[in-house]
Each structure stands twice: as C-alpha cells, then as structure tokens.
C-alpha cells in the first residue's frame, strides 16, 4: 500500500499519541529506542541516535531511488494508486478535465485555490502577453543542427531564459516568482514550436494573442501561408485536456529534480531546466513513444494473440501498461481514451486505435495482467493523439514538458516556502578503497581499462 498511495497528513495535524511510536531494539547493544510515527512515517534523522558507541555516526536509512521515502510534505497532488484516484489540490482529475482549462489548473496548482473570474482573466491575459521570446533565443534555436532533438533544444533554451531574466534569482520576491511562473508557462509552447519548426526547416511562427493557449500552440506549429490560423475547437480541447492530465504527478523523477536543484536556491529557469532534463529520459517522458512503436510492430488485430504470448513469455513488454503507483486503471488513461476518438474524428481514422482498443480488451481479460494489476496508463493512448496531430515521435516528450511546467513551478514554490527545506544532499554508503598513498605516474601500473576517444578528436593527421 505504501508504494501505491501518497500519505495523507494525520487528522490531528500529526501530533503523536502514546501508540504512535515504534520501539526498536538494537541487537548490537541491547538498547531500546522509541521513534515517533507521524503521518505514517518515521523521521530518518531519529535513527541517528541509534549508536553502538559515543563516537559512532549513528544509524542511517538506505533507500536508493526513494522507493519508500517521503522527501517532502506537499499539498499539491494526491494519488491513491490502489483506487485509481488522482486529485489536484483536492479536486478530482475527472472534474477538472470536464469543467476546467489547463491555464486555470496551472493557477490552481501554483496558488492553491481556483481563481475568481477576475483572477482567471488576469492570469490568462498575463500568460497570453508573455508568449514572445527574445529574438536572441530564436537565434539560439537557429544554431542547433537541423536534426537536433527537440527536447535537447528545449533543455538548452529553457536554461538560457535564466540569463534573460536575471532578477528571477531573487527567489524570495513574490513578484519575481510570479513573473517567472508566467514567463515559463507562457514561453514553453513557443520554445517547443520553434524547435519543431527548426527540425522541419520552416520559418518560426510568432504567437497569436487572439488564440487560446492550446490554439496558439497549434498555430505556432502548423500555420503556413494562411493569414490567420483557425484551430479546430476539438483539437484545442483535446490538447487542453491532455495538458491538464500531465500538469502534475507529485514526486516523480523530474519534479524531484526540480526540487533538488531548486533547493540550492538557483533561479527557477535553471531549476525547471533540470526538470526538462529528467523528463528527457526514456524511463520517464518517453513511454508514449514506445507504446506507439509497439502498436506499429503489432501491425494488425490478428497479431495481438501472438504478441500477448510473447509478453507473457517475457520476450516483450506491453508498453503503456503498468505503473509504479497505479495498481488499478490509471484515471488519466480513461479520460484520454475518449479524447483520442474526438481527435481522430477531425484528423481521420488511425488503424492503431483499433489495435490499441482490442489489445487493452484482451489484456484485461487475461489473468497474467489482472493478477499483476497491470492496467493501461496515461501513455497507452496519448501517443495516438500526438500522432494524429502529425507530430514526429521526437516531439512526444516535449508535449509532456509543456504542461508539466506548471507542476514544476508549483512544486518549486512549495519547496521554497517549506520551513524544513534545506539543500538536498543525500548520504552515501562508501564502498571505495581505503586510504592509500599517491604513486608517481612513471612506474605506476595500469589498473583499469578506459575506452579510447582519440578517433573522435579534431586533430588532423596528414598521414592518415
Ligand atoms: N508488460 C508486461 N509485464 C509487466 C509490465 C508490462 N508493461 N509492467 C510490469 N509487468 C510485470 C513485471 O514483469 C512483474 O512481473 P513478475 O512479478 O512476474 O516479475 C510485475 O508485472 C510487476 O512489475 P514491476 O516491474 O515490479 O513494476 P514496477 O512498478 O517496477 O514498474 C513500470 C512500473 C511502469 C516501470 C512498468 O509497469 C513498465 O515498465 N511499464 C511499461 C512502460 C510504461 O508504460 N511506462 C509509463 C508509465 S506512466 C508515465 C508516468 O506516470 O510517468
């Protein structure tokens, strides 16, 4: 259960009763210790008192990958993986997707409450009027190779924004924090669309303030010679919903990166660039691409039984299925599935949807998957929407980074306001050599093999 659910705070605000403790006997010394239990956790620092001698450092906990460690207190996102529940600031994701918009959700995540009408109008106005990037940013994008990965370009340009807004390093200034939130959310689609157009060798399209946030993104991506791009409202809505679904997901790898880097008190652009870098990894932001490639490989509904056999024989993985936290249907997958159908109505059918639907049905009828609690996750269907929008697979992770920016900003602000925040600095178990004396290089034995990089140097060898 601990693996599947965010711990909710104790109803009494975390005050421990007599039973809310752990009695630990250290068999090395026979000493017994009382460790307080609150909010379903014990404090790792309490273990430091457990020592074998006065000069002992004290006991540490060992948890690579934080699989059983709460790294912070957070009031932003709640997940109950066993029940398939996802809430932002207490609001069920289903209600937000049905009734809200991505920009309203971004406000909710960052400021903790839904905005009033006036606040929402102001927020949307501010974001709409900060979508332009400095012309020199455009020149950076031009400097990338034609085939540069768009996530690499996004990583570079988001990091570069910190040099354009040096006042953002005043991280305790509310106004600066607000401006950074506005600028990051506003400029992310512009940077993403510029990266896309750069890969295609097409001129960049500047933001259009008359359009909605997703509509403007579609315009910057797809506008050609028409005087005004008119986005299809069904595509706009599908994109908006997809972005609500991806806006936050509590302490995932990239959020942890933003918090960890941000804890050094660096400016928010640099902290968010760390989030982009983490999301770039195939284990995090890249699964929707693998899911689409898998559907391509399956090729037709007739091949599904053979494919599922190979999954069960562990020759393949059913991409877009299973989740570390959700042991039930990922609530995001259910919502996306409906929007795939809406999008395909506009863009034309995609045979992969038929394969995906049948694959899901058969997997959910199969004990192998149900016994292991493997259900479709958000990535099972999202790639199909991106594909229907004609996006190359390289862009899929970028489409995740755009909305996750609001979650990163919300988590960054919460981290700064938390009195318990200190610079993130884990401990280690040292496994290296004991102390030894330096030996002069001449006469030193070779002890390790290193790969050679000489064939990739720029040295010109006329004899070669
Ligand atoms: N296909 C086939 N078998 C699977 C799959 C899968 N997709 N996922 C898990 N299993 C099996 C796994 O082999 C294991 O079986 P056994 O107990 O017999 O050895 C059992 O289910 C438990 O799996 P696990 O690897 O212990 O689960 P995990 O929590 O470590 O992994 C996961 C979670 C998401 C990495 C994994 O389910 C997976 O690789 N899924 C496919 C990739 C994918 O869709 N990733 C997107 C996640 S959603 C995006 C997000 O929220 O960030």
Short mmCIF file of C-alpha atoms and ligand atoms in Angstrom, two decimals:
data_model
loop_
_atom_site.label_atom_id
_atom_site.label_comp_id
_atom_site.label_asym_id
_atom_site.label_seq_id
_atom_site.Cartn_x
_atom_site.Cartn_y
_atom_site.Cartn_z
CA UNK A 1 0.00 0.00 0.00
CA UNK A 2 2.81 2.41 0.91
CA UNK A 3 4.03 2.05 -2.67
CA UNK A 4 0.68 2.97 -4.07
CA UNK A 5 -0.52 5.96 -2.14
CA UNK A 6 0.54 9.43 -1.13
CA UNK A 7 0.43 9.54 2.70
CA UNK A 8 -2.28 11.93 3.88
CA UNK A 9 -1.46 14.01 6.95
CA UNK A 10 -2.86 12.74 10.30
CA UNK A 11 -6.26 14.28 11.06
CA UNK A 12 -4.86 15.69 14.30
CA UNK A 13 -2.14 17.57 12.46
CA UNK A 14 0.49 14.96 13.13
CA UNK A 15 0.60 15.05 16.97
CA UNK A 16 1.67 11.60 18.11
CA UNK A 17 -0.24 9.64 20.75
CA UNK A 18 1.35 7.03 23.04
CA UNK A 19 0.76 4.35 20.40
CA UNK A 20 2.15 6.46 17.58
CA UNK A 21 5.67 5.25 18.03
CA UNK A 22 7.99 2.46 17.14
CA UNK A 23 10.03 0.56 19.75
CA UNK A 24 13.30 -0.51 18.25
CA UNK A 25 15.77 -2.80 19.94
CA UNK A 26 19.31 -2.55 18.64
CA UNK A 27 20.54 -6.12 18.91
CA UNK A 28 24.12 -4.91 18.65
CA UNK A 29 23.83 -3.17 22.02
CA UNK A 30 20.58 -4.40 23.55
CA UNK A 31 19.41 -0.74 23.79
CA UNK A 32 15.76 0.08 23.05
CA UNK A 33 14.68 3.32 21.36
CA UNK A 34 11.29 4.95 20.86
CA UNK A 35 10.83 6.50 17.44
CA UNK A 36 7.81 8.70 16.76
CA UNK A 37 5.44 7.69 13.96
CA UNK A 38 3.54 10.55 12.34
CA UNK A 39 1.66 10.72 9.06
CA UNK A 40 2.57 7.05 8.54
CA UNK A 41 6.27 7.86 8.52
CA UNK A 42 9.28 7.84 10.83
CA UNK A 43 11.95 10.51 10.60
CA UNK A 44 15.20 9.17 9.24
CA UNK A 45 17.12 11.60 11.50
CA UNK A 46 15.63 9.90 14.60
CA UNK A 47 17.68 6.85 13.69
CA UNK A 48 20.87 8.86 14.11
CA UNK A 49 20.51 8.46 17.88
CA UNK A 50 20.92 4.71 17.49
CA UNK A 51 24.64 4.16 18.04
CA UNK A 52 26.94 1.39 19.12
CA UNK A 53 29.33 3.82 20.84
CA UNK A 54 29.60 7.52 21.65
CA UNK A 55 31.74 8.26 18.59
CA UNK A 56 29.56 6.21 16.23
CA UNK A 57 27.97 8.38 13.48
CA UNK A 58 24.59 6.76 14.16
CA UNK A 59 22.25 4.68 12.01
CA UNK A 60 21.31 5.89 8.53
CA UNK A 61 18.50 4.66 6.29
CA UNK A 62 19.38 3.31 2.82
CA UNK A 63 16.82 3.91 0.06
CA UNK A 64 18.25 4.33 -3.43
CA UNK A 65 15.53 5.70 -5.77
CA UNK A 66 13.46 6.87 -2.76
CA UNK A 67 11.10 3.93 -3.21
CA UNK A 68 9.96 4.15 0.41
CA UNK A 69 11.00 7.63 1.45
CA UNK A 70 8.79 10.73 1.57
CA UNK A 71 11.15 13.53 0.56
CA UNK A 72 8.81 16.40 1.40
CA UNK A 73 5.35 17.38 2.61
CA UNK A 74 3.17 18.53 -0.23
CA UNK A 75 -0.39 19.80 -0.57
CA UNK A 76 -0.44 19.84 -4.38
CA UNK A 77 -1.30 16.39 -5.77
CA UNK A 78 -2.88 13.35 -4.13
CA UNK A 79 -2.73 9.89 -5.71
CA UNK A 80 -4.36 6.70 -4.48
CA UNK A 81 -2.87 4.13 -6.80
CA UNK A 82 -4.93 1.23 -5.47
CA UNK A 83 -8.21 3.01 -6.16
CA UNK A 84 -7.04 4.87 -9.29
CA UNK A 85 -7.61 8.34 -7.80
CA UNK A 86 -5.76 11.50 -8.85
CA UNK A 87 -6.57 14.90 -7.33
CA UNK A 88 -5.00 18.34 -7.75
CA UNK A 89 -5.44 20.40 -4.57
CA UNK A 90 -8.31 18.07 -3.67
CA UNK A 91 -10.20 18.38 -6.97
CA UNK A 92 -10.72 15.05 -8.80
CA UNK A 93 -8.92 14.98 -12.15
CA UNK A 94 -12.15 13.90 -13.89
CA UNK A 95 -13.93 17.11 -12.80
CA UNK A 96 -11.03 19.31 -13.80
CA UNK A 97 -10.81 17.68 -17.24
CA UNK A 98 -14.53 18.08 -17.79
CA UNK A 99 -15.02 21.61 -16.48
CA UNK A 100 -11.72 23.44 -16.27
CA UNK A 101 -8.95 24.58 -18.62
CA UNK A 102 -5.21 23.97 -18.48
CA UNK A 103 -4.45 27.59 -17.54
CA UNK A 104 -7.00 27.54 -14.73
CA UNK A 105 -5.49 24.28 -13.46
CA UNK A 106 -2.00 25.82 -13.65
CA UNK A 107 -3.24 28.65 -11.40
CA UNK A 108 -4.80 26.12 -9.03
CA UNK A 109 -1.56 24.15 -8.77
CA UNK A 110 0.59 27.22 -8.22
CA UNK A 111 -1.64 29.34 -6.00
CA UNK A 112 -3.50 26.53 -4.21
CA UNK A 113 -7.09 27.61 -4.97
CA UNK A 114 -9.19 28.05 -8.08
CA UNK A 115 -9.06 31.68 -9.25
CA UNK A 116 -12.01 34.08 -9.14
CA UNK A 117 -13.28 35.22 -12.56
CA UNK A 118 -11.20 38.39 -12.26
CA UNK A 119 -8.08 36.49 -11.21
CA UNK A 120 -8.50 33.99 -14.04
CA UNK A 121 -8.93 36.73 -16.65
CA UNK A 122 -5.84 38.50 -15.35
CA UNK A 123 -3.82 35.25 -15.30
CA UNK A 124 -4.80 34.33 -18.85
CA UNK A 125 -4.07 37.89 -20.01
CA UNK A 126 -0.61 37.86 -18.43
CA UNK A 127 0.31 34.46 -19.86
CA UNK A 128 -1.01 35.42 -23.31
CA UNK A 129 1.11 38.60 -23.24
CA UNK A 130 4.36 36.86 -22.30
CA UNK A 131 4.43 34.23 -25.02
CA UNK A 132 7.02 36.04 -27.14
CA UNK A 133 10.65 35.14 -26.60
CA UNK A 134 13.62 37.46 -27.02
CA UNK A 135 14.85 37.43 -30.62
CA UNK A 136 18.22 36.13 -29.46
CA UNK A 137 16.51 32.96 -28.20
CA UNK A 138 15.33 32.47 -31.77
CA UNK A 139 18.95 32.75 -32.85
CA UNK A 140 19.95 30.03 -30.37
CA UNK A 141 17.36 27.72 -31.89
CA UNK A 142 18.74 28.53 -35.35
CA UNK A 143 22.18 27.49 -34.10
CA UNK A 144 21.14 23.90 -33.44
CA UNK A 145 21.76 21.24 -36.08
CA UNK A 146 18.77 20.64 -38.35
CA UNK A 147 18.21 17.22 -36.77
CA UNK A 148 18.72 18.28 -33.14
CA UNK A 149 16.34 16.50 -30.77
CA UNK A 150 13.58 18.96 -29.78
CA UNK A 151 13.94 18.01 -26.09
CA UNK A 152 17.63 18.92 -26.29
CA UNK A 153 16.68 22.27 -27.83
CA UNK A 154 14.03 22.84 -25.15
CA UNK A 155 16.50 21.98 -22.41
CA UNK A 156 19.02 24.47 -23.78
CA UNK A 157 16.57 27.29 -24.36
CA UNK A 158 14.74 26.99 -21.02
CA UNK A 159 18.11 27.10 -19.24
CA UNK A 160 19.09 30.12 -21.34
CA UNK A 161 15.97 32.02 -20.20
CA UNK A 162 17.66 32.49 -16.80
CA UNK A 163 20.21 34.78 -18.48
CA UNK A 164 17.43 36.94 -19.96
CA UNK A 165 15.67 37.41 -16.62
CA UNK A 166 18.49 37.76 -14.09
CA UNK A 167 16.13 39.27 -11.48
CA UNK A 168 14.47 35.86 -11.22
CA UNK A 169 17.32 34.86 -8.92
CA UNK A 170 15.55 36.93 -6.23
CA UNK A 171 13.61 33.83 -5.34
CA UNK A 172 12.10 35.29 -2.16
CA UNK A 173 10.50 38.16 -4.05
CA UNK A 174 6.82 37.32 -4.67
CA UNK A 175 6.64 39.49 -7.77
CA UNK A 176 9.69 37.79 -9.31
CA UNK A 177 8.29 34.36 -8.52
CA UNK A 178 5.02 35.31 -10.15
CA UNK A 179 6.77 36.66 -13.25
CA UNK A 180 8.87 33.51 -13.55
CA UNK A 181 5.72 31.35 -13.35
CA UNK A 182 4.02 33.47 -16.02
CA UNK A 183 7.05 33.50 -18.31
CA UNK A 184 7.78 29.79 -18.02
CA UNK A 185 4.18 28.74 -18.71
CA UNK A 186 3.82 31.33 -21.49
CA UNK A 187 7.07 30.65 -23.31
CA UNK A 188 7.24 26.86 -23.13
CA UNK A 189 4.85 26.34 -26.10
CA UNK A 190 6.74 28.97 -28.12
CA UNK A 191 10.09 27.26 -27.47
CA UNK A 192 8.56 23.86 -28.28
CA UNK A 193 7.02 25.07 -31.53
CA UNK A 194 10.25 26.81 -32.59
CA UNK A 195 12.15 23.55 -32.01
CA UNK A 196 9.60 21.68 -34.14
CA UNK A 197 9.74 24.18 -37.00
CA UNK A 198 13.54 24.20 -36.83
CA UNK A 199 13.61 20.43 -37.45
CA UNK A 200 11.38 20.93 -40.49
CA UNK A 201 13.35 23.91 -41.80
CA UNK A 202 10.22 26.05 -41.65
CA UNK A 203 10.09 29.69 -40.56
CA UNK A 204 9.07 30.21 -36.95
CA UNK A 205 5.52 31.40 -36.35
CA UNK A 206 5.12 34.09 -33.72
CA UNK A 207 2.43 33.77 -31.02
CA UNK A 208 -1.07 34.99 -31.80
CA UNK A 209 -2.68 36.74 -28.82
CA UNK A 210 -6.20 36.24 -30.19
CA UNK A 211 -5.99 32.48 -29.74
CA UNK A 212 -6.39 30.28 -26.66
CA UNK A 213 -3.28 28.76 -25.05
CA UNK A 214 -3.59 25.42 -26.93
CA UNK A 215 -4.94 27.16 -30.05
CA UNK A 216 -1.91 29.43 -30.16
CA UNK A 217 0.37 26.40 -29.84
CA UNK A 218 -1.36 24.71 -32.79
CA UNK A 219 -0.94 27.94 -34.77
CA UNK A 220 2.79 28.20 -33.98
CA UNK A 221 3.20 24.56 -35.02
CA UNK A 222 1.07 24.30 -38.13
CA UNK A 223 0.40 27.75 -39.63
CA UNK A 224 1.60 28.01 -43.20
CA UNK A 225 0.55 30.69 -45.70
CA UNK A 226 -2.90 31.43 -44.31
CA UNK A 227 -3.31 34.95 -42.90
CA UNK A 228 -4.87 33.64 -39.73
CA UNK A 229 -4.69 30.10 -38.39
CA UNK A 230 -8.01 28.81 -37.11
CA UNK A 231 -7.57 25.84 -34.79
CA UNK A 232 -10.24 23.15 -34.78
CA UNK A 233 -12.00 23.50 -31.38
CA UNK A 234 -11.99 19.72 -30.91
CA UNK A 235 -8.20 19.61 -31.26
CA UNK A 236 -7.83 22.62 -28.98
CA UNK A 237 -9.97 20.95 -26.33
CA UNK A 238 -8.22 17.57 -26.62
CA UNK A 239 -4.85 19.25 -26.20
CA UNK A 240 -6.10 21.29 -23.25
CA UNK A 241 -7.38 18.14 -21.53
CA UNK A 242 -4.14 16.28 -22.24
CA UNK A 243 -2.24 19.16 -20.66
CA UNK A 244 -4.49 19.15 -17.57
CA UNK A 245 -3.74 15.43 -17.19
CA UNK A 246 0.01 15.95 -17.43
CA UNK A 247 0.25 19.09 -15.28
CA UNK A 248 1.46 17.38 -12.10
CA UNK A 249 2.01 13.91 -10.68
CA UNK A 250 3.54 14.52 -7.25
CA UNK A 251 7.15 13.46 -6.58
CA UNK A 252 8.10 11.89 -9.92
CA UNK A 253 11.64 11.90 -11.31
CA UNK A 254 11.55 15.34 -12.98
CA UNK A 255 9.72 17.02 -10.08
CA UNK A 256 12.26 15.58 -7.71
CA UNK A 257 14.97 17.01 -9.99
CA UNK A 258 13.35 20.48 -9.92
CA UNK A 259 13.06 20.38 -6.13
CA UNK A 260 16.58 19.01 -5.68
CA UNK A 261 18.23 21.57 -7.97
CA UNK A 262 15.94 24.35 -6.70
CA UNK A 263 16.96 23.59 -3.12
CA UNK A 264 20.35 25.13 -3.95
CA UNK A 265 18.34 28.38 -4.34
CA UNK A 266 19.18 28.68 -8.02
CA UNK A 267 16.75 30.70 -10.19
CA UNK A 268 13.53 28.96 -11.34
CA UNK A 269 14.52 28.76 -15.02
CA UNK A 270 17.59 26.71 -14.15
CA UNK A 271 15.57 24.52 -11.77
CA UNK A 272 12.93 23.88 -14.44
CA UNK A 273 15.68 23.10 -16.99
CA UNK A 274 16.69 20.28 -14.60
CA UNK A 275 13.10 19.02 -14.81
CA UNK A 276 13.24 19.07 -18.62
CA UNK A 277 16.49 17.09 -18.50
CA UNK A 278 14.96 14.45 -16.22
CA UNK A 279 11.86 14.18 -18.40
CA UNK A 280 14.06 13.65 -21.47
CA UNK A 281 14.98 10.17 -20.18
CA UNK A 282 13.19 7.20 -21.77
CA UNK A 283 12.10 5.81 -18.41
CA UNK A 284 10.17 8.98 -17.67
CA UNK A 285 8.83 11.03 -20.57
CA UNK A 286 9.41 8.59 -23.41
CA UNK A 287 6.96 5.73 -22.76
CA UNK A 288 4.20 7.06 -25.05
CA UNK A 289 6.61 6.90 -27.97
CA UNK A 290 7.42 3.25 -27.14
CA UNK A 291 3.69 2.48 -26.95
CA UNK A 292 3.10 3.81 -30.47
CA UNK A 293 6.12 1.92 -31.79
CA UNK A 294 4.74 -1.24 -30.17
CA UNK A 295 1.37 -0.76 -31.91
CA UNK A 296 3.25 -0.27 -35.18
CA UNK A 297 5.13 -3.53 -34.63
CA UNK A 298 1.94 -5.46 -33.85
CA UNK A 299 0.61 -4.18 -37.16
CA UNK A 300 -2.88 -5.73 -37.12
CA UNK A 301 -5.52 -7.05 -34.73
CA UNK A 302 -4.79 -10.60 -35.94
CA UNK A 303 -1.30 -10.42 -34.47
CA UNK A 304 -2.46 -9.50 -30.96
CA UNK A 305 -2.68 -13.07 -29.55
CA UNK A 306 0.90 -13.82 -30.63
CA UNK A 307 2.08 -10.51 -29.24
CA UNK A 308 0.43 -11.15 -25.86
CA UNK A 309 2.01 -14.61 -25.77
CA UNK A 310 5.43 -13.04 -26.28
CA UNK A 311 4.73 -10.58 -23.44
CA UNK A 312 3.81 -13.47 -21.17
CA UNK A 313 6.99 -15.28 -22.24
CA UNK A 314 8.85 -12.09 -21.24
CA UNK A 315 10.17 -11.50 -24.75
CA UNK A 316 8.25 -8.20 -24.95
CA UNK A 317 6.81 -5.60 -22.62
CA UNK A 318 3.29 -4.29 -23.04
CA UNK A 319 4.19 -0.61 -23.26
CA UNK A 320 1.68 1.81 -21.82
CA UNK A 321 0.60 -0.81 -19.28
CA UNK A 322 1.53 -0.98 -15.60
CA UNK A 323 2.59 1.75 -13.20
CA UNK A 324 4.67 2.01 -10.05
CA UNK A 325 1.86 3.83 -8.25
CA UNK A 326 -1.38 2.88 -10.02
CA UNK A 327 -2.43 -0.70 -9.38
CA UNK A 328 -5.77 0.00 -10.99
CA UNK A 329 -6.86 1.73 -14.21
CA UNK A 330 -4.81 4.94 -14.46
CA UNK A 331 -7.58 7.59 -14.29
CA UNK A 332 -5.71 9.64 -16.89
CA UNK A 333 -5.88 6.78 -19.42
CA UNK A 334 -9.67 6.58 -19.18
CA UNK A 335 -10.02 10.32 -19.93
CA UNK A 336 -7.51 10.32 -22.77
CA UNK A 337 -9.15 7.37 -24.47
CA UNK A 338 -12.32 9.38 -25.00
CA UNK A 339 -10.39 12.30 -26.48
CA UNK A 340 -8.48 10.07 -28.89
CA UNK A 341 -11.80 9.31 -30.53
CA UNK A 342 -12.65 13.05 -30.76
CA UNK A 343 -9.29 13.86 -32.31
CA UNK A 344 -9.50 11.06 -34.84
CA UNK A 345 -12.89 12.37 -35.88
CA UNK A 346 -11.06 15.53 -37.02
CA UNK A 347 -7.83 14.08 -38.32
CA UNK A 348 -9.14 10.82 -39.83
CA UNK A 349 -9.03 7.27 -38.50
CA UNK A 350 -5.88 5.58 -37.30
CA UNK A 351 -5.77 1.77 -37.52
CA UNK A 352 -3.59 1.75 -34.40
CA UNK A 353 -6.60 2.82 -32.31
CA UNK A 354 -8.38 -0.38 -33.27
CA UNK A 355 -5.29 -2.39 -32.33
CA UNK A 356 -4.93 -0.50 -29.04
CA UNK A 357 -8.58 -0.99 -28.09
CA UNK A 358 -8.50 -4.70 -28.85
CA UNK A 359 -5.13 -5.12 -27.13
CA UNK A 360 -6.47 -3.46 -23.99
CA UNK A 361 -9.61 -5.62 -24.04
CA UNK A 362 -7.70 -8.86 -24.40
CA UNK A 363 -5.07 -7.95 -21.81
CA UNK A 364 -7.77 -7.04 -19.28
CA UNK A 365 -9.41 -10.43 -19.93
CA UNK A 366 -6.16 -12.24 -19.24
CA UNK A 367 -5.15 -13.47 -15.75
CA UNK A 368 -1.48 -12.72 -16.43
CA UNK A 369 -2.23 -8.99 -16.49
CA UNK A 370 -5.03 -8.81 -13.95
CA UNK A 371 -3.09 -10.86 -11.36
CA UNK A 372 -0.20 -8.40 -11.67
CA UNK A 373 -2.58 -5.44 -11.59
CA UNK A 374 -1.42 -4.24 -14.98
CA UNK A 375 -3.82 -1.69 -16.47
CA UNK A 376 -3.42 0.93 -19.21
CA UNK A 377 -1.52 4.01 -18.07
CA UNK A 378 -1.58 7.56 -19.44
CA UNK A 379 0.92 6.66 -22.16
CA UNK A 380 -1.16 3.88 -23.74
CA UNK A 381 -3.34 6.36 -25.64
CA UNK A 382 -1.60 9.78 -25.51
CA UNK A 383 0.85 8.87 -28.30
CA UNK A 384 -2.11 8.24 -30.60
CA UNK A 385 -3.31 11.82 -30.14
CA UNK A 386 0.16 13.19 -30.83
CA UNK A 387 0.43 11.01 -33.89
CA UNK A 388 -2.96 12.17 -35.12
CA UNK A 389 -1.65 15.73 -34.79
CA UNK A 390 1.09 14.67 -37.18
CA UNK A 391 3.81 15.10 -34.60
CA UNK A 392 7.07 13.23 -35.06
CA UNK A 393 7.81 10.85 -32.19
CA UNK A 394 10.69 13.08 -31.02
CA UNK A 395 8.10 15.70 -30.09
CA UNK A 396 6.06 13.45 -27.80
CA UNK A 397 8.16 14.17 -24.70
CA UNK A 398 8.11 17.89 -25.48
CA UNK A 399 4.31 17.70 -25.40
CA UNK A 400 4.64 16.38 -21.85
CA UNK A 401 7.12 19.10 -20.79
CA UNK A 402 4.79 21.97 -21.79
CA UNK A 403 2.08 21.23 -19.20
CA UNK A 404 4.38 19.73 -16.57
CA UNK A 405 5.95 23.19 -16.30
CA UNK A 406 3.07 24.38 -14.10
CA UNK A 407 3.54 21.40 -11.78
CA UNK A 408 7.29 22.02 -11.60
CA UNK A 409 6.72 25.70 -10.77
CA UNK A 410 4.11 24.83 -8.10
CA UNK A 411 6.41 22.27 -6.50
CA UNK A 412 9.39 24.64 -6.68
CA UNK A 413 7.44 27.37 -4.86
CA UNK A 414 6.15 24.94 -2.25
CA UNK A 415 9.68 23.67 -1.64
CA UNK A 416 10.96 27.23 -1.08
CA UNK A 417 8.14 28.03 1.36
CA UNK A 418 8.66 24.86 3.39
CA UNK A 419 10.46 25.67 6.63
CA UNK A 420 12.01 22.22 6.59
CA UNK A 421 13.69 22.76 3.21
CA UNK A 422 17.45 22.53 3.20
CA UNK A 423 19.76 21.97 0.26
CA UNK A 424 19.11 18.40 -0.92
CA UNK A 425 22.14 16.40 0.00
CA UNK A 426 21.76 12.65 0.46
CA UNK A 427 24.22 10.47 2.33
CA UNK A 428 26.06 7.51 0.84
CA UNK A 429 27.48 4.18 1.84
CA UNK A 430 31.10 4.47 0.81
CA UNK A 431 32.33 1.32 -0.97
CA UNK A 432 35.69 2.54 -2.31
CA UNK A 433 39.34 1.98 -1.47
CA UNK A 434 40.73 2.59 1.99
CA UNK A 435 43.27 5.38 2.42
CA UNK A 436 46.36 4.88 0.24
CA UNK A 437 49.43 6.85 -0.84
CA UNK A 438 49.73 8.68 -4.18
CA UNK A 439 52.20 6.99 -6.57
CA UNK A 440 54.21 8.97 -9.19
CA UNK A 441 52.91 8.36 -12.73
CA UNK A 442 56.17 6.91 -14.04
CA UNK A 443 56.32 3.35 -12.90
CA UNK A 444 52.62 3.24 -11.96
CA UNK A 445 50.85 0.07 -13.13
CA UNK A 446 47.78 0.23 -15.36
CA UNK A 447 44.86 -0.89 -13.20
CA UNK A 448 41.73 -0.11 -15.24
CA UNK A 449 40.69 -0.21 -18.90
CA UNK A 450 39.47 3.11 -20.38
CA UNK A 451 37.73 3.45 -23.76
CA UNK A 452 39.68 5.38 -26.39
CA UNK A 453 38.41 8.72 -27.66
CA UNK A 454 41.35 9.53 -29.93
CA UNK A 455 39.49 8.51 -33.11
CA UNK A 456 36.97 11.27 -32.40
CA UNK A 457 39.37 14.16 -31.83
CA UNK A 458 39.62 17.03 -34.28
CA UNK A 459 43.35 16.57 -34.79
CA UNK A 460 44.20 16.42 -38.48
CA UNK A 461 46.69 13.68 -39.20
CA UNK A 462 48.07 14.20 -42.74
CA UNK A 463 49.49 10.69 -42.72
CA UNK A 464 46.10 9.09 -42.06
N1 LIG B 1 4.25 -5.57 -19.56
C1 LIG B 1 4.41 -6.83 -19.09
N2 LIG B 1 4.66 -7.14 -17.80
C2 LIG B 1 4.76 -6.12 -16.95
C3 LIG B 1 4.61 -4.78 -17.36
C4 LIG B 1 4.35 -4.51 -18.71
N3 LIG B 1 4.20 -3.27 -19.15
N4 LIG B 1 4.78 -3.96 -16.30
C5 LIG B 1 5.01 -4.76 -15.25
N5 LIG B 1 5.00 -6.07 -15.65
C6 LIG B 1 5.13 -7.24 -14.79
C7 LIG B 1 6.58 -7.42 -14.35
O1 LIG B 1 7.29 -8.23 -15.24
C8 LIG B 1 6.39 -8.06 -13.00
O2 LIG B 1 6.06 -9.42 -13.21
P1 LIG B 1 6.67 -10.55 -12.23
O3 LIG B 1 6.18 -10.20 -10.85
O4 LIG B 1 6.12 -11.85 -12.75
O5 LIG B 1 8.16 -10.44 -12.35
C9 LIG B 1 5.13 -7.40 -12.46
O6 LIG B 1 4.40 -7.00 -13.61
C10 LIG B 1 5.40 -6.19 -11.57
O7 LIG B 1 6.14 -5.25 -12.33
P2 LIG B 1 7.30 -4.29 -11.78
O8 LIG B 1 8.34 -4.19 -12.83
O9 LIG B 1 7.71 -4.74 -10.40
O10 LIG B 1 6.53 -2.92 -11.62
P3 LIG B 1 7.21 -1.52 -11.42
O11 LIG B 1 6.33 -0.78 -10.53
O12 LIG B 1 8.64 -1.63 -11.04
O13 LIG B 1 7.21 -0.91 -12.90
C11 LIG B 1 6.60 0.32 -14.80
C12 LIG B 1 6.33 0.05 -13.32
C13 LIG B 1 5.73 1.49 -15.27
C14 LIG B 1 8.08 0.71 -14.99
C15 LIG B 1 6.28 -0.95 -15.61
O14 LIG B 1 4.94 -1.32 -15.41
C16 LIG B 1 6.58 -0.76 -17.08
O15 LIG B 1 7.74 -0.91 -17.48
N6 LIG B 1 5.55 -0.45 -17.92
C17 LIG B 1 5.77 -0.20 -19.32
C18 LIG B 1 6.35 1.21 -19.52
C19 LIG B 1 5.31 2.28 -19.35
O16 LIG B 1 4.21 2.20 -19.86
N7 LIG B 1 5.70 3.36 -18.64
C20 LIG B 1 4.84 4.52 -18.45
C21 LIG B 1 4.45 4.74 -17.03
S1 LIG B 1 3.18 6.01 -16.90
C22 LIG B 1 4.02 7.52 -17.06
C23 LIG B 1 4.14 8.28 -15.80
O17 LIG B 1 3.22 8.36 -14.99
O18 LIG B 1 5.23 8.90 -15.57
#
